[in-house]
Amino acid sequence: MAANGDNGREKDRPPARTGLRFFLSHPAHWVSLGLGSGLLRPGPGTWGTALAWAIFVALAPAGATDPATALVVVALALIVGTWAVEHTAAMLGEADPSTIVVDEMVAFWLVLVLLPAGDHVFRLQAVAFVLFRFFDIAKPPPIRVIDRRWKNAVGVMADDLVAALYTLLVIALAMRFM
């Protein structure tokens, strides 16, 4: 046993590389890699966000996007996503690998659930998509602070939730003054 109390395997094992084999190796990877969308290049976060949007639209006819139901689903996805990020990030040996996209997915679902319904819902969702990706990539404060300082699964999820809040704030202000 190593002097620090572990058996040394974690330090001796090279970080796993993402790919199909890694993706299929554990259910946490299915979740954290956004059903594989995190393996797409370029811009895995954008692919994950697009998949989240597609899933939301696909579930709308089934009533799964009813705000009360959807908020419960988003809360559960946040819990499961945090668990999955913790497991996958540990396997990859990185705090926030770009292949992990469940954070974008959960945060964008929150945006979609809280957007007002109406005649122009698709256009509003498209604007929300662009704004969310902008805030997630640009990382204005406090997103950047969370991203740099919270090097754990909670931080991975939290910075995207703040990007979601910024997105909703900009849309609310735009609708108020238009």
mmCIF file of C-alpha atoms in Angstrom:
data_model
loop_
_atom_site.group_PDB
_atom_site.id
_atom_site.type_symbol
_atom_site.label_atom_id
_atom_site.label_comp_id
_atom_site.label_asym_id
_atom_site.label_seq_id
_atom_site.Cartn_x
_atom_site.Cartn_y
_atom_site.Cartn_z
ATOM 1 C CA MET A 1 0.000 0.000 0.000
ATOM 2 C CA ALA A 2 1.259 3.496 -0.801
ATOM 3 C CA ALA A 3 2.353 5.845 1.968
ATOM 4 C CA ASN A 4 -0.693 8.058 1.454
ATOM 5 C CA GLY A 5 -3.064 5.166 2.192
ATOM 6 C CA ASP A 6 -4.113 4.228 -1.318
ATOM 7 C CA ASN A 7 -2.907 1.234 -3.242
ATOM 8 C CA GLY A 8 -1.162 3.350 -5.873
ATOM 9 C CA ARG A 9 -3.372 2.263 -8.785
ATOM 10 C CA GLU A 10 -4.949 5.682 -9.343
ATOM 11 C CA LYS A 11 -1.602 7.427 -9.743
ATOM 12 C CA ASP A 12 -0.074 4.675 -11.872
ATOM 13 C CA ARG A 13 -2.983 4.444 -14.292
ATOM 14 C CA PRO A 14 -2.776 6.837 -17.247
ATOM 15 C CA PRO A 15 -5.842 8.999 -17.782
ATOM 16 C CA ALA A 16 -8.479 7.344 -19.949
ATOM 17 C CA ARG A 17 -8.995 8.700 -23.446
ATOM 18 C CA THR A 18 -12.465 9.400 -24.650
ATOM 19 C CA GLY A 19 -13.826 7.510 -27.580
ATOM 20 C CA LEU A 20 -16.507 4.956 -28.297
ATOM 21 C CA ARG A 21 -14.964 2.313 -26.042
ATOM 22 C CA PHE A 22 -14.705 4.760 -23.141
ATOM 23 C CA PHE A 23 -18.239 6.063 -23.785
ATOM 24 C CA LEU A 24 -19.701 2.558 -23.667
ATOM 25 C CA SER A 25 -17.706 1.458 -20.613
ATOM 26 C CA HIS A 26 -19.946 2.985 -17.903
ATOM 27 C CA PRO A 27 -23.447 4.516 -17.672
ATOM 28 C CA ALA A 28 -21.948 7.660 -16.109
ATOM 29 C CA HIS A 29 -20.125 8.281 -19.383
ATOM 30 C CA TRP A 30 -23.360 7.929 -21.369
ATOM 31 C CA VAL A 31 -24.808 10.719 -19.252
ATOM 32 C CA SER A 32 -21.781 12.994 -18.894
ATOM 33 C CA LEU A 33 -20.806 12.726 -22.563
ATOM 34 C CA GLY A 34 -24.342 13.668 -23.580
ATOM 35 C CA LEU A 35 -25.240 10.348 -25.233
ATOM 36 C CA GLY A 36 -22.060 10.698 -27.269
ATOM 37 C CA SER A 37 -22.553 14.301 -28.412
ATOM 38 C CA GLY A 38 -19.521 15.295 -26.338
ATOM 39 C CA LEU A 39 -17.356 13.204 -28.652
ATOM 40 C CA LEU A 40 -18.277 15.336 -31.686
ATOM 41 C CA ARG A 41 -15.886 17.997 -32.929
ATOM 42 C CA PRO A 42 -15.596 20.919 -33.207
ATOM 43 C CA GLY A 43 -17.415 22.435 -30.267
ATOM 44 C CA PRO A 44 -18.673 19.524 -28.177
ATOM 45 C CA GLY A 45 -20.535 21.932 -25.868
ATOM 46 C CA THR A 46 -22.479 23.270 -28.826
ATOM 47 C CA TRP A 47 -23.313 19.725 -29.956
ATOM 48 C CA GLY A 48 -24.487 18.863 -26.445
ATOM 49 C CA THR A 49 -26.648 21.983 -26.295
ATOM 50 C CA ALA A 50 -28.135 21.154 -29.704
ATOM 51 C CA LEU A 51 -28.950 17.630 -28.517
ATOM 52 C CA ALA A 52 -30.614 19.049 -25.393
ATOM 53 C CA TRP A 53 -32.761 21.273 -27.607
ATOM 54 C CA ALA A 54 -33.683 18.346 -29.878
ATOM 55 C CA ILE A 55 -34.644 16.172 -26.892
ATOM 56 C CA PHE A 56 -36.771 18.988 -25.459
ATOM 57 C CA VAL A 57 -38.588 19.498 -28.769
ATOM 58 C CA ALA A 58 -39.084 15.735 -29.192
ATOM 59 C CA LEU A 59 -40.621 15.419 -25.717
ATOM 60 C CA ALA A 60 -42.937 18.433 -26.081
ATOM 61 C CA PRO A 61 -45.818 16.502 -27.723
ATOM 62 C CA ALA A 62 -45.800 14.011 -24.824
ATOM 63 C CA GLY A 63 -46.380 16.823 -22.330
ATOM 64 C CA ALA A 64 -42.969 16.331 -20.749
ATOM 65 C CA THR A 65 -42.169 20.006 -21.241
ATOM 66 C CA ASP A 66 -44.982 21.165 -18.943
ATOM 67 C CA PRO A 67 -43.101 23.568 -16.636
ATOM 68 C CA ALA A 68 -43.819 21.737 -13.363
ATOM 69 C CA THR A 69 -42.909 18.331 -14.795
ATOM 70 C CA ALA A 70 -39.930 19.696 -16.685
ATOM 71 C CA LEU A 71 -38.478 21.459 -13.635
ATOM 72 C CA VAL A 72 -38.581 18.176 -11.711
ATOM 73 C CA VAL A 73 -36.853 16.453 -14.641
ATOM 74 C CA VAL A 74 -34.219 19.218 -14.785
ATOM 75 C CA ALA A 75 -33.596 18.893 -11.030
ATOM 76 C CA LEU A 76 -33.176 15.121 -11.367
ATOM 77 C CA ALA A 77 -30.921 15.599 -14.399
ATOM 78 C CA LEU A 78 -28.825 18.023 -12.349
ATOM 79 C CA ILE A 79 -28.363 15.428 -9.601
ATOM 80 C CA VAL A 80 -27.623 12.547 -11.988
ATOM 81 C CA GLY A 81 -25.443 14.809 -14.134
ATOM 82 C CA THR A 82 -23.344 15.880 -11.155
ATOM 83 C CA TRP A 83 -22.769 12.227 -10.222
ATOM 84 C CA ALA A 84 -21.870 11.368 -13.825
ATOM 85 C CA VAL A 85 -19.476 14.318 -14.160
ATOM 86 C CA GLU A 86 -17.719 13.344 -10.943
ATOM 87 C CA HIS A 87 -17.198 9.772 -12.151
ATOM 88 C CA THR A 88 -16.195 10.607 -15.734
ATOM 89 C CA ALA A 89 -13.890 13.479 -14.781
ATOM 90 C CA ALA A 90 -12.103 11.205 -12.301
ATOM 91 C CA MET A 91 -11.668 8.534 -14.968
ATOM 92 C CA LEU A 92 -10.269 11.119 -17.394
ATOM 93 C CA GLY A 93 -8.030 12.728 -14.785
ATOM 94 C CA GLU A 94 -9.358 16.227 -15.542
ATOM 95 C CA ALA A 95 -11.744 18.474 -13.623
ATOM 96 C CA ASP A 96 -13.726 19.665 -16.665
ATOM 97 C CA PRO A 97 -12.903 17.833 -19.912
ATOM 98 C CA SER A 98 -14.489 19.348 -23.022
ATOM 99 C CA THR A 99 -16.140 16.005 -23.798
ATOM 100 C CA ILE A 100 -18.380 16.371 -20.738
ATOM 101 C CA VAL A 101 -21.492 18.155 -22.000
ATOM 102 C CA VAL A 102 -24.259 17.145 -19.599
ATOM 103 C CA ASP A 103 -23.695 20.494 -17.873
ATOM 104 C CA GLU A 104 -24.658 22.348 -21.054
ATOM 105 C CA MET A 105 -27.612 20.029 -21.584
ATOM 106 C CA VAL A 106 -29.109 20.465 -18.111
ATOM 107 C CA ALA A 107 -28.566 24.226 -18.102
ATOM 108 C CA PHE A 108 -30.128 24.657 -21.549
ATOM 109 C CA TRP A 109 -33.111 22.521 -20.519
ATOM 110 C CA LEU A 110 -33.610 24.973 -17.667
ATOM 111 C CA VAL A 111 -33.581 27.843 -20.180
ATOM 112 C CA LEU A 112 -36.067 26.086 -22.473
ATOM 113 C CA VAL A 113 -38.427 25.255 -19.604
ATOM 114 C CA LEU A 114 -38.481 28.854 -18.389
ATOM 115 C CA LEU A 115 -38.916 30.521 -21.783
ATOM 116 C CA PRO A 116 -42.390 31.903 -22.409
ATOM 117 C CA ALA A 117 -44.554 29.903 -24.802
ATOM 118 C CA GLY A 118 -46.151 31.572 -27.775
ATOM 119 C CA ASP A 119 -46.346 31.911 -31.522
ATOM 120 C CA HIS A 120 -42.636 32.589 -31.929
ATOM 121 C CA VAL A 121 -41.325 29.899 -29.591
ATOM 122 C CA PHE A 122 -38.873 28.403 -32.109
ATOM 123 C CA ARG A 123 -37.297 31.808 -32.803
ATOM 124 C CA LEU A 124 -37.068 32.507 -29.093
ATOM 125 C CA GLN A 125 -35.444 29.106 -28.523
ATOM 126 C CA ALA A 126 -32.939 29.842 -31.317
ATOM 127 C CA VAL A 127 -32.050 33.192 -29.735
ATOM 128 C CA ALA A 128 -31.699 31.436 -26.375
ATOM 129 C CA PHE A 129 -29.393 28.840 -27.967
ATOM 130 C CA VAL A 130 -27.081 31.544 -29.343
ATOM 131 C CA LEU A 131 -27.102 33.555 -26.110
ATOM 132 C CA PHE A 132 -26.466 30.495 -23.962
ATOM 133 C CA ARG A 133 -23.536 29.377 -26.098
ATOM 134 C CA PHE A 134 -22.159 32.938 -26.016
ATOM 135 C CA PHE A 135 -22.268 33.119 -22.214
ATOM 136 C CA ASP A 136 -20.898 29.585 -21.831
ATOM 137 C CA ILE A 137 -17.954 30.313 -24.140
ATOM 138 C CA ALA A 138 -17.230 33.949 -23.136
ATOM 139 C CA LYS A 139 -17.587 33.172 -19.412
ATOM 140 C CA PRO A 140 -18.324 36.660 -18.043
ATOM 141 C CA PRO A 141 -18.037 37.015 -14.253
ATOM 142 C CA PRO A 142 -18.960 35.129 -12.142
ATOM 143 C CA ILE A 143 -18.980 32.255 -14.649
ATOM 144 C CA ARG A 144 -15.220 32.557 -15.185
ATOM 145 C CA VAL A 145 -14.585 32.576 -11.426
ATOM 146 C CA ILE A 146 -16.676 29.437 -10.921
ATOM 147 C CA ASP A 147 -14.993 27.746 -13.881
ATOM 148 C CA ARG A 148 -11.484 28.518 -12.584
ATOM 149 C CA ARG A 149 -11.966 27.965 -8.861
ATOM 150 C CA TRP A 150 -14.541 25.205 -8.464
ATOM 151 C CA LYS A 151 -12.581 22.263 -9.838
ATOM 152 C CA ASN A 152 -15.197 19.620 -9.125
ATOM 153 C CA ALA A 153 -18.482 18.271 -10.481
ATOM 154 C CA VAL A 154 -20.522 20.976 -8.744
ATOM 155 C CA GLY A 155 -18.399 23.671 -10.398
ATOM 156 C CA VAL A 156 -18.761 22.011 -13.805
ATOM 157 C CA MET A 157 -22.542 22.125 -13.470
ATOM 158 C CA ALA A 158 -22.724 25.532 -11.730
ATOM 159 C CA ASP A 159 -20.958 27.663 -14.344
ATOM 160 C CA ASP A 160 -23.451 26.545 -16.997
ATOM 161 C CA LEU A 161 -26.387 27.234 -14.696
ATOM 162 C CA VAL A 162 -25.141 30.811 -14.334
ATOM 163 C CA ALA A 163 -24.853 31.027 -18.144
ATOM 164 C CA ALA A 164 -28.479 29.850 -18.270
ATOM 165 C CA LEU A 165 -29.512 32.581 -15.827
ATOM 166 C CA TYR A 166 -27.702 35.220 -17.906
ATOM 167 C CA THR A 167 -29.483 33.937 -21.007
ATOM 168 C CA LEU A 168 -32.880 34.169 -19.317
ATOM 169 C CA LEU A 169 -32.086 37.631 -17.944
ATOM 170 C CA VAL A 170 -31.140 39.013 -21.371
ATOM 171 C CA ILE A 171 -34.264 37.532 -22.949
ATOM 172 C CA ALA A 172 -36.488 38.893 -20.171
ATOM 173 C CA LEU A 173 -34.971 42.371 -20.512
ATOM 174 C CA ALA A 174 -35.269 42.294 -24.302
ATOM 175 C CA MET A 175 -38.921 41.257 -24.099
ATOM 176 C CA ARG A 176 -39.638 43.916 -21.493
ATOM 177 C CA PHE A 177 -38.250 46.743 -23.607
ATOM 178 C CA MET A 178 -39.399 45.592 -27.044
#
